């Protein structure tokens, strides 16, 4: 797979979708090309030796600023990959109406080979390079976690940025996915998995679409397989289990586990932490890693990296629905085979947008310098309580205690984040589905999603009214 250009695949999808829209070629080209590319090589002293670190930040689109997108630490990082992922971010932000241009960063390292102290040195040096080149800032470009990074790395980025910009009042908005006690937002950790869940649930609630796939409406009893058991995979699996679906398989890079009666996600997570491997989990059957994708199920969720479903293994996929929690998990050749098999694919640019959506909420929180819910929660509780008292007095009837508690409860930050995300994913799903149904020439949801986002970005450019 390695010699296939990932950005070329994204560009091919783009060109294919653009045919369904009537915009001038020059405008479409401007939407497609990466606007700024930063390629870095910097030295870091590791265990007494100087190591040259290869890193990137690509700002794919400046049609809206700041640019937004994660930073990944992986050996697969290269300029082509980061550019493709940045382009997907542009499309993703447009689909969910998050007012950012797309970006992505990457450092070509195997994070597991470094101590925390070494990782911190690499992260701080990378951030310093971004500051020097003006590639980071709350109004310029706002990184976030991605494959191989999390809240810990975001805290180091924040600390480096604020050290160099002590007078910037909005400095905390320079990065999202931060720990909650450092300006992060409740719900960001599980946001991508929760968005995946809301998106697939909405699809499964469409009786007409489920009938076409010969499936029952709703999630109850549906079988699910998740590939990748990092942050996104874990949370996706957990939300499906909580909703009454049966998670029959989980695959990781070192093996897969299968239990037709369902795996206990939290027990499995404990097992992985204790043993260092997903295999040999009590009550389950261990399989080779790649066999995990081929387990019979209703919903398959690839939640790790790109290109895991390709032309060699696509014919063996037995799922009826594939939900792309990872970015670009299916190659174009693999997709052709899956679509022929009438498998429904919920595309990454829509389905994994939960992360950036909640990042947007975090950025808003940082710029407003106040926690969501702080100003109005108690006010709502007091006035609703007063209203219920009045109703009880007038009707001479009592509302039972449990109902009263629920009706009166004002929203905390986490409640607002969850409902804001749910609203976002449901709206985006229907926008894509309507485009798919309306344009008879569009034969799959990925093309429909690309059409929706290209159309929105083109309109933003045209509203600018100027092409110098
Ligand atoms: N890395 C995530 C993504 O690929 C999140 C990006 C963000 O929050 O900016 O969507």
Coordinates of C-alpha atoms and ligand atoms in Angstrom, one line a residue:
X1 CA 0.0 0.0 0.0
X2 CA 2.9 2.3 0.9
X3 CA 3.6 3.5 -2.7
X4 CA 0.1 4.7 -3.3
X5 CA -0.2 8.4 -2.7
X6 CA -2.8 9.1 -0.1
X7 CA -3.2 12.7 -1.2
X8 CA -3.8 11.5 -4.8
X9 CA -6.6 9.2 -3.5
X10 CA -8.2 12.2 -1.7
X11 CA -7.8 14.3 -4.9
X12 CA -9.4 11.6 -7.0
X13 CA -12.4 11.5 -4.6
X14 CA -12.5 15.3 -4.8
X15 CA -12.5 15.3 -8.7
X16 CA -15.1 12.6 -8.8
X17 CA -17.4 14.6 -6.5
X18 CA -16.7 18.0 -8.2
X19 CA -18.2 16.7 -11.4
X20 CA -21.6 16.9 -9.7
X21 CA -21.2 20.6 -9.0
X22 CA -21.0 23.5 -11.4
X23 CA -18.0 25.6 -10.3
X24 CA -15.2 26.9 -12.4
X25 CA -12.1 24.7 -12.6
X26 CA -9.8 27.4 -11.1
X27 CA -12.0 27.6 -8.0
X28 CA -12.1 23.9 -7.5
X29 CA -8.3 23.7 -7.9
X30 CA -7.9 26.3 -5.2
X31 CA -10.1 24.3 -2.9
X32 CA -8.1 21.1 -3.6
X33 CA -4.5 22.3 -3.3
X34 CA -2.7 22.6 0.1
X35 CA -2.2 26.3 0.9
X36 CA 1.0 26.1 3.1
X37 CA 3.3 23.3 3.7
X38 CA 5.9 23.3 6.5
X39 CA 8.5 20.5 6.3
X40 CA 11.0 20.4 9.3
X41 CA 14.1 18.6 10.3
X42 CA 15.4 19.5 13.8
X43 CA 17.9 18.1 16.2
X44 CA 16.9 16.7 19.6
X45 CA 19.4 15.1 22.1
X46 CA 18.2 11.6 22.9
X47 CA 20.1 9.4 25.4
X48 CA 23.3 11.5 24.8
X49 CA 23.1 11.3 21.0
X50 CA 21.7 13.9 18.5
X51 CA 18.7 12.6 16.6
X52 CA 17.3 14.4 13.6
X53 CA 13.6 14.5 13.8
X54 CA 11.4 14.7 10.7
X55 CA 8.2 16.6 11.1
X56 CA 5.5 18.5 9.2
X57 CA 2.6 20.9 9.5
X58 CA 0.3 21.3 6.5
X59 CA -2.3 24.1 6.4
X60 CA -4.5 22.8 3.6
X61 CA -7.0 25.6 3.5
X62 CA -7.1 29.3 4.5
X63 CA -10.6 29.9 3.3
X64 CA -11.4 30.1 7.0
X65 CA -9.0 30.7 9.8
X66 CA -7.7 29.5 12.1
X67 CA -6.7 26.2 10.5
X68 CA -7.4 23.2 12.6
X69 CA -6.3 19.6 12.8
X70 CA -4.4 17.0 14.9
X71 CA -0.8 16.1 15.3
X72 CA 0.2 12.5 14.9
X73 CA 3.3 10.6 16.1
X74 CA 3.8 7.6 13.9
X75 CA 6.5 6.0 11.6
X76 CA 4.1 6.3 8.7
X77 CA 4.2 10.1 8.8
X78 CA 5.5 11.8 5.6
X79 CA 4.5 14.9 3.6
X80 CA 2.0 13.1 1.4
X81 CA 0.2 11.6 4.3
X82 CA 0.0 14.8 6.3
X83 CA -1.2 16.7 3.3
X84 CA -4.0 14.2 2.6
X85 CA -5.0 14.3 6.3
X86 CA -5.0 18.1 6.2
X87 CA -7.3 18.1 3.1
X88 CA -9.7 15.7 4.8
X89 CA -9.8 18.1 7.8
X90 CA -10.9 21.0 5.4
X91 CA -13.7 18.8 4.1
X92 CA -14.6 17.6 7.6
X93 CA -14.9 21.0 9.1
X94 CA -17.1 22.2 6.3
X95 CA -19.5 19.2 6.7
X96 CA -20.1 19.8 10.4
X97 CA -20.1 23.6 10.0
X98 CA -17.0 24.2 12.1
X99 CA -15.6 27.5 10.9
X100 CA -12.0 26.4 10.4
X101 CA -9.7 25.6 7.5
X102 CA -8.1 22.1 7.6
X103 CA -4.6 21.4 8.8
X104 CA -2.6 18.4 10.0
X105 CA 0.8 17.9 11.7
X106 CA 3.0 14.9 12.1
X107 CA 6.2 13.8 13.6
X108 CA 7.9 10.7 12.2
X109 CA 8.7 8.8 15.4
X110 CA 7.6 5.6 17.1
X111 CA 6.4 7.2 20.3
X112 CA 6.6 3.9 22.2
X113 CA 10.4 4.0 21.9
X114 CA 10.8 7.2 23.8
X115 CA 10.5 8.1 27.5
X116 CA 8.1 10.8 28.6
X117 CA 10.9 13.2 29.1
X118 CA 12.3 12.6 25.6
X119 CA 8.8 12.9 24.1
X120 CA 8.4 16.2 25.9
X121 CA 11.6 17.5 24.5
X122 CA 10.6 16.5 20.9
X123 CA 7.1 18.1 21.4
X124 CA 8.4 21.3 22.8
X125 CA 11.0 21.7 20.1
X126 CA 8.4 21.0 17.4
X127 CA 6.1 23.7 19.0
X128 CA 9.0 26.1 19.0
X129 CA 9.5 25.6 15.3
X130 CA 5.8 26.2 14.7
X131 CA 6.0 29.4 16.7
X132 CA 9.1 30.6 14.8
X133 CA 7.3 30.0 11.5
X134 CA 4.0 31.5 12.7
X135 CA 2.3 28.1 12.2
X136 CA 0.5 28.1 15.5
X137 CA -1.8 30.5 17.4
X138 CA -5.4 30.8 18.4
X139 CA -6.2 32.8 15.3
X140 CA -3.6 31.1 13.0
X141 CA -3.5 27.3 13.4
X142 CA -4.8 25.2 16.3
X143 CA -3.4 21.7 16.7
X144 CA -5.1 18.8 18.6
X145 CA -4.5 15.1 19.4
X146 CA -4.4 12.5 16.6
X147 CA -2.9 9.0 16.3
X148 CA -0.2 8.6 18.9
X149 CA -0.9 11.8 20.8
X150 CA -3.3 12.9 23.6
X151 CA -3.9 15.5 26.3
X152 CA -0.3 15.1 27.7
X153 CA 1.3 16.3 24.5
X154 CA -1.3 19.1 24.1
X155 CA -0.3 20.3 27.6
X156 CA 3.3 20.6 26.5
X157 CA 2.3 22.4 23.4
X158 CA 0.2 24.9 25.5
X159 CA 3.0 25.5 28.0
X160 CA 5.6 26.1 25.2
X161 CA 3.2 28.5 23.4
X162 CA 2.3 30.5 26.5
X163 CA 5.9 30.7 27.5
X164 CA 6.7 32.5 24.2
X165 CA 3.5 34.5 24.2
X166 CA 3.0 35.6 27.9
X167 CA 1.0 38.7 26.9
X168 CA -1.6 37.0 24.7
X169 CA -4.9 36.9 26.5
X170 CA -6.3 34.1 24.2
X171 CA -3.2 32.0 24.3
X172 CA -5.1 29.0 25.7
X173 CA -6.9 28.7 22.4
X174 CA -3.6 27.8 20.6
X175 CA -4.3 24.0 21.0
X176 CA -7.3 21.8 21.8
X177 CA -7.6 18.4 23.5
X178 CA -5.9 19.8 26.6
X179 CA -6.4 18.4 30.1
X180 CA -9.6 19.8 31.6
X181 CA -7.6 21.5 34.4
X182 CA -5.5 23.3 31.7
X183 CA -8.3 24.9 29.8
X184 CA -9.6 21.7 28.2
X185 CA -13.3 20.8 27.9
X186 CA -15.2 17.9 29.4
X187 CA -16.1 15.3 26.8
X188 CA -13.2 16.0 24.4
X189 CA -11.5 12.7 25.2
X190 CA -14.5 10.6 24.1
X191 CA -15.7 13.0 21.4
X192 CA -14.6 11.2 18.3
X193 CA -16.0 7.9 19.5
X194 CA -19.2 9.5 20.6
X195 CA -19.6 11.2 17.2
X196 CA -19.0 7.9 15.5
X197 CA -21.7 6.4 17.7
X198 CA -24.2 9.3 17.0
X199 CA -23.5 9.1 13.3
X200 CA -24.0 5.4 12.9
X201 CA -27.0 5.4 15.3
X202 CA -28.7 8.0 13.1
X203 CA -28.1 5.9 10.0
X204 CA -29.5 2.8 11.7
X205 CA -32.6 4.7 12.7
X206 CA -33.5 5.2 9.0
X207 CA -36.1 2.4 8.4
X208 CA -35.8 2.7 4.6
X209 CA -32.0 2.5 4.6
X210 CA -32.0 -0.5 7.0
X211 CA -34.6 -2.3 4.9
X212 CA -32.3 -1.9 1.8
X213 CA -29.5 -3.6 3.8
X214 CA -31.9 -6.3 5.1
X215 CA -31.3 -5.1 8.7
X216 CA -33.7 -4.1 11.5
X217 CA -34.1 -0.5 12.4
X218 CA -32.1 0.7 15.5
X219 CA -29.0 -0.5 17.2
X220 CA -30.5 -3.1 19.6
X221 CA -28.9 -6.5 19.0
X222 CA -26.7 -5.3 16.0
X223 CA -23.3 -6.9 16.0
X224 CA -20.2 -4.7 15.9
X225 CA -16.5 -5.2 15.2
X226 CA -14.0 -2.4 16.0
X227 CA -10.5 -2.4 14.4
X228 CA -8.1 -0.4 16.6
X229 CA -8.4 -0.1 20.4
X230 CA -6.9 3.3 21.0
X231 CA -8.9 6.2 22.2
X232 CA -11.3 6.3 19.3
X233 CA -11.8 2.5 19.1
X234 CA -12.3 2.1 22.8
X235 CA -14.9 4.9 23.1
X236 CA -16.8 3.8 20.0
X237 CA -17.0 0.2 21.3
X238 CA -18.1 1.4 24.7
X239 CA -20.9 3.6 23.4
X240 CA -22.2 0.8 21.2
X241 CA -22.2 -1.6 24.0
X242 CA -24.0 0.9 26.3
X243 CA -26.7 1.3 23.6
X244 CA -27.5 -2.5 23.4
X245 CA -25.4 -3.5 20.4
X246 CA -23.2 -6.5 20.7
X247 CA -19.5 -5.9 20.2
X248 CA -18.4 -9.3 19.0
X249 CA -14.8 -8.5 17.9
X250 CA -11.9 -6.1 18.5
X251 CA -8.8 -6.1 16.4
X252 CA -5.4 -4.5 17.3
X253 CA -2.0 -4.5 15.6
X254 CA -0.9 -7.6 17.6
X255 CA -4.0 -9.7 17.2
X256 CA -7.8 -9.8 17.5
X257 CA -10.4 -11.2 19.9
X258 CA -13.8 -12.6 19.1
X259 CA -16.8 -13.6 21.2
X260 CA -20.2 -14.0 19.4
X261 CA -22.0 -13.2 22.7
X262 CA -20.2 -9.9 23.1
X263 CA -17.0 -8.7 24.7
X264 CA -16.9 -6.7 27.9
X265 CA -15.2 -3.5 26.7
X266 CA -13.9 -2.2 30.0
X267 CA -12.7 -5.7 31.1
X268 CA -10.9 -6.0 27.8
X269 CA -9.3 -2.6 28.2
X270 CA -8.1 -3.6 31.7
X271 CA -6.7 -6.8 30.2
X272 CA -4.8 -4.9 27.5
X273 CA -3.3 -2.6 30.1
X274 CA -2.3 -5.4 32.4
X275 CA -0.9 -7.9 29.8
X276 CA 0.3 -5.4 27.1
X277 CA -1.6 -7.3 24.5
X278 CA -5.2 -7.8 23.3
X279 CA -4.8 -11.5 22.8
X280 CA -5.7 -14.3 25.3
X281 CA -8.6 -12.4 26.8
X282 CA -10.7 -14.7 29.0
X283 CA -13.8 -16.1 27.3
X284 CA -12.8 -14.9 23.9
X285 CA -11.2 -16.5 20.9
X286 CA -7.9 -15.0 19.7
X287 CA -7.4 -14.4 16.0
X288 CA -4.6 -13.0 13.9
X289 CA -4.8 -9.2 13.6
X290 CA -6.0 -9.0 10.0
X291 CA -8.7 -11.7 10.5
X292 CA -10.4 -9.2 12.8
X293 CA -11.6 -7.1 9.9
X294 CA -13.2 -10.2 8.3
X295 CA -15.4 -11.2 11.2
X296 CA -19.0 -11.5 10.3
X297 CA -21.0 -8.6 11.7
X298 CA -23.5 -5.9 10.9
X299 CA -21.2 -2.9 11.6
X300 CA -17.5 -2.7 11.1
X301 CA -15.6 0.3 12.5
X302 CA -12.0 0.8 11.4
X303 CA -10.7 3.1 14.0
X304 CA -6.9 3.1 13.6
X305 CA -5.0 4.3 10.5
X306 CA -5.4 4.7 6.7
X307 CA -5.5 2.0 4.0
X308 CA -6.4 -1.0 6.2
X309 CA -9.1 -2.2 3.8
X310 CA -7.7 -2.5 0.3
X311 CA -8.1 -4.4 -2.9
X312 CA -6.7 -7.7 -1.4
X313 CA -8.9 -8.0 1.6
X314 CA -12.1 -6.0 0.6
X315 CA -13.7 -9.1 -0.9
X316 CA -13.5 -10.9 2.5
X317 CA -15.3 -8.2 4.5
X318 CA -18.7 -9.5 5.7
X319 CA -20.1 -6.4 7.4
X320 CA -23.2 -4.7 6.0
X321 CA -22.2 -1.2 7.2
X322 CA -18.7 0.2 7.5
X323 CA -18.3 3.3 9.7
X324 CA -15.0 5.1 9.1
X325 CA -13.8 6.2 12.5
X326 CA -10.2 6.4 11.2
X327 CA -9.1 8.8 8.5
X328 CA -8.9 7.1 5.1
X329 CA -9.2 3.5 6.2
X330 CA -10.4 2.2 2.8
X331 CA -8.3 2.6 -0.4
X332 CA -10.2 3.7 -3.6
X333 CA -9.7 0.2 -5.1
X334 CA -11.0 -1.4 -1.9
X335 CA -14.0 0.8 -1.9
X336 CA -15.0 -0.2 -5.4
X337 CA -15.2 -3.8 -4.3
X338 CA -17.2 -2.9 -1.1
X339 CA -19.7 -0.8 -3.0
X340 CA -20.2 -3.6 -5.5
X341 CA -21.0 -5.9 -2.6
X342 CA -23.6 -3.2 -1.6
X343 CA -21.9 -2.5 1.7
X344 CA -22.9 1.0 3.0
X345 CA -19.9 3.2 3.9
X346 CA -20.3 6.1 6.3
X347 CA -17.3 8.2 5.3
X348 CA -14.6 9.6 7.6
X349 CA -15.1 13.2 6.6
X350 CA -18.5 13.0 8.3
X351 CA -18.2 10.2 10.8
X352 CA -15.1 11.0 12.7
X353 CA -15.8 14.8 12.9
X354 CA -16.8 14.5 16.5
X355 CA -13.3 15.2 17.6
X356 CA -12.9 18.5 15.8
X357 CA -16.5 19.5 16.7
X358 CA -15.7 19.3 20.4
X359 CA -12.3 20.9 19.7
X360 CA -14.3 23.9 18.3
X361 CA -16.3 24.0 21.6
X362 CA -13.1 24.0 23.6
X363 CA -11.7 26.8 21.5
X364 CA -14.8 28.8 22.0
X365 CA -14.6 28.2 25.8
X366 CA -10.9 29.4 25.7
X367 CA -11.8 32.6 23.8
X368 CA -14.7 33.3 26.1
X369 CA -12.8 32.5 29.2
X370 CA -15.8 30.9 30.9
X371 CA -17.0 27.3 31.3
X372 CA -20.1 26.4 29.4
X373 CA -23.1 26.4 31.8
X374 CA -21.5 28.6 34.4
X375 CA -23.7 31.6 33.8
X376 CA -27.1 30.1 33.3
X377 CA -27.3 26.7 35.0
X378 CA -28.5 27.9 38.4
X379 CA -30.7 30.6 36.9
X380 CA -32.5 27.9 34.8
X381 CA -32.9 25.6 37.8
X382 CA -34.4 28.4 39.9
X383 CA -36.8 29.6 37.3
X384 CA -37.9 26.1 36.3
X385 CA -38.4 25.2 39.9
X386 CA -40.5 28.3 40.4
X387 CA -42.6 27.4 37.4
X388 CA -43.2 23.8 38.7
X389 CA -44.2 25.2 42.1
X390 CA -46.7 27.5 40.4
X391 CA -48.2 24.6 38.2
X392 CA -48.5 22.5 41.4
X393 CA -50.2 25.3 43.2
X394 CA -52.7 26.0 40.4
X395 CA -53.5 22.4 39.6
X396 CA -53.3 21.2 43.2
X397 CA -51.2 18.2 41.9
X398 CA -47.7 17.2 42.8
X399 CA -45.0 16.3 40.2
X400 CA -43.1 13.2 41.5
X401 CA -39.6 13.8 42.9
X402 CA -37.7 11.9 40.1
X403 CA -39.5 13.9 37.3
X404 CA -39.0 17.1 39.2
X405 CA -35.3 16.5 39.5
X406 CA -35.0 15.8 35.8
X407 CA -37.1 18.7 34.6
X408 CA -35.4 21.2 36.9
X409 CA -31.8 20.1 36.2
X410 CA -29.7 22.9 34.4
X411 CA -27.1 21.9 31.9
X412 CA -23.5 21.3 33.0
X413 CA -20.6 21.7 30.5
X414 CA -20.6 17.9 29.7
X415 CA -24.4 18.0 29.0
X416 CA -24.0 20.9 26.5
X417 CA -21.0 19.2 24.8
X418 CA -22.9 16.0 24.3
X419 CA -26.0 17.7 23.1
X420 CA -24.0 20.1 20.8
X421 CA -22.2 17.1 19.3
X422 CA -25.4 15.1 18.9
X423 CA -27.1 18.0 17.1
X424 CA -24.1 18.5 14.9
X425 CA -23.8 14.8 13.8
X426 CA -27.5 14.4 13.2
X427 CA -27.7 17.5 11.0
X428 CA -24.6 16.6 9.0
X429 CA -25.9 13.1 8.4
X430 CA -29.2 14.4 7.0
X431 CA -27.5 17.0 4.9
X432 CA -25.4 14.2 3.3
X433 CA -28.3 11.8 3.0
X434 CA -30.5 14.4 1.3
X435 CA -27.8 15.2 -1.2
X436 CA -27.4 11.5 -1.9
X437 CA -31.1 11.0 -2.4
X438 CA -31.6 14.1 -4.4
X439 CA -28.8 13.7 -6.9
X440 CA -29.5 10.5 -8.7
X441 CA -26.0 10.5 -10.3
X442 CA -24.4 10.2 -6.9
X443 CA -24.0 6.5 -6.0
X444 CA -22.4 6.5 -2.5
X445 CA -22.4 8.5 0.7
X446 CA -18.7 9.5 0.4
X447 CA -19.3 11.3 -2.9
X448 CA -22.4 12.9 -1.3
X449 CA -20.3 14.1 1.7
X450 CA -17.6 15.5 -0.6
X451 CA -20.2 17.3 -2.7
X452 CA -21.7 18.9 0.5
X453 CA -18.4 20.2 1.7
X454 CA -17.0 21.3 -1.6
X455 CA -20.2 23.2 -2.2
X456 CA -20.0 25.0 1.2
X457 CA -16.3 25.9 0.7
X458 CA -16.9 27.2 -2.9
X459 CA -19.7 29.4 -1.6
X460 CA -17.4 30.8 1.1
X461 CA -14.8 31.7 -1.6
X462 CA -17.4 33.2 -3.8
X463 CA -18.8 35.3 -1.0
X464 CA -15.3 36.8 -0.6
X465 CA -16.0 38.1 -4.1
X466 CA -12.3 38.6 -4.9
X467 CA -9.8 36.5 -6.7
X468 CA -6.7 38.8 -7.0
Ligands
LIG1 N1 -7.3 14.6 15.0 C1 -8.7 14.7 15.0 C2 -9.2 14.5 13.5 O1 -8.6 13.9 12.7 C3 -9.2 15.9 15.7 C4 -8.7 17.2 15.1 C5 -9.0 18.5 15.9 O2 -9.7 18.3 17.0 O3 -8.6 19.5 15.5 O4 -10.3 14.9 13.2

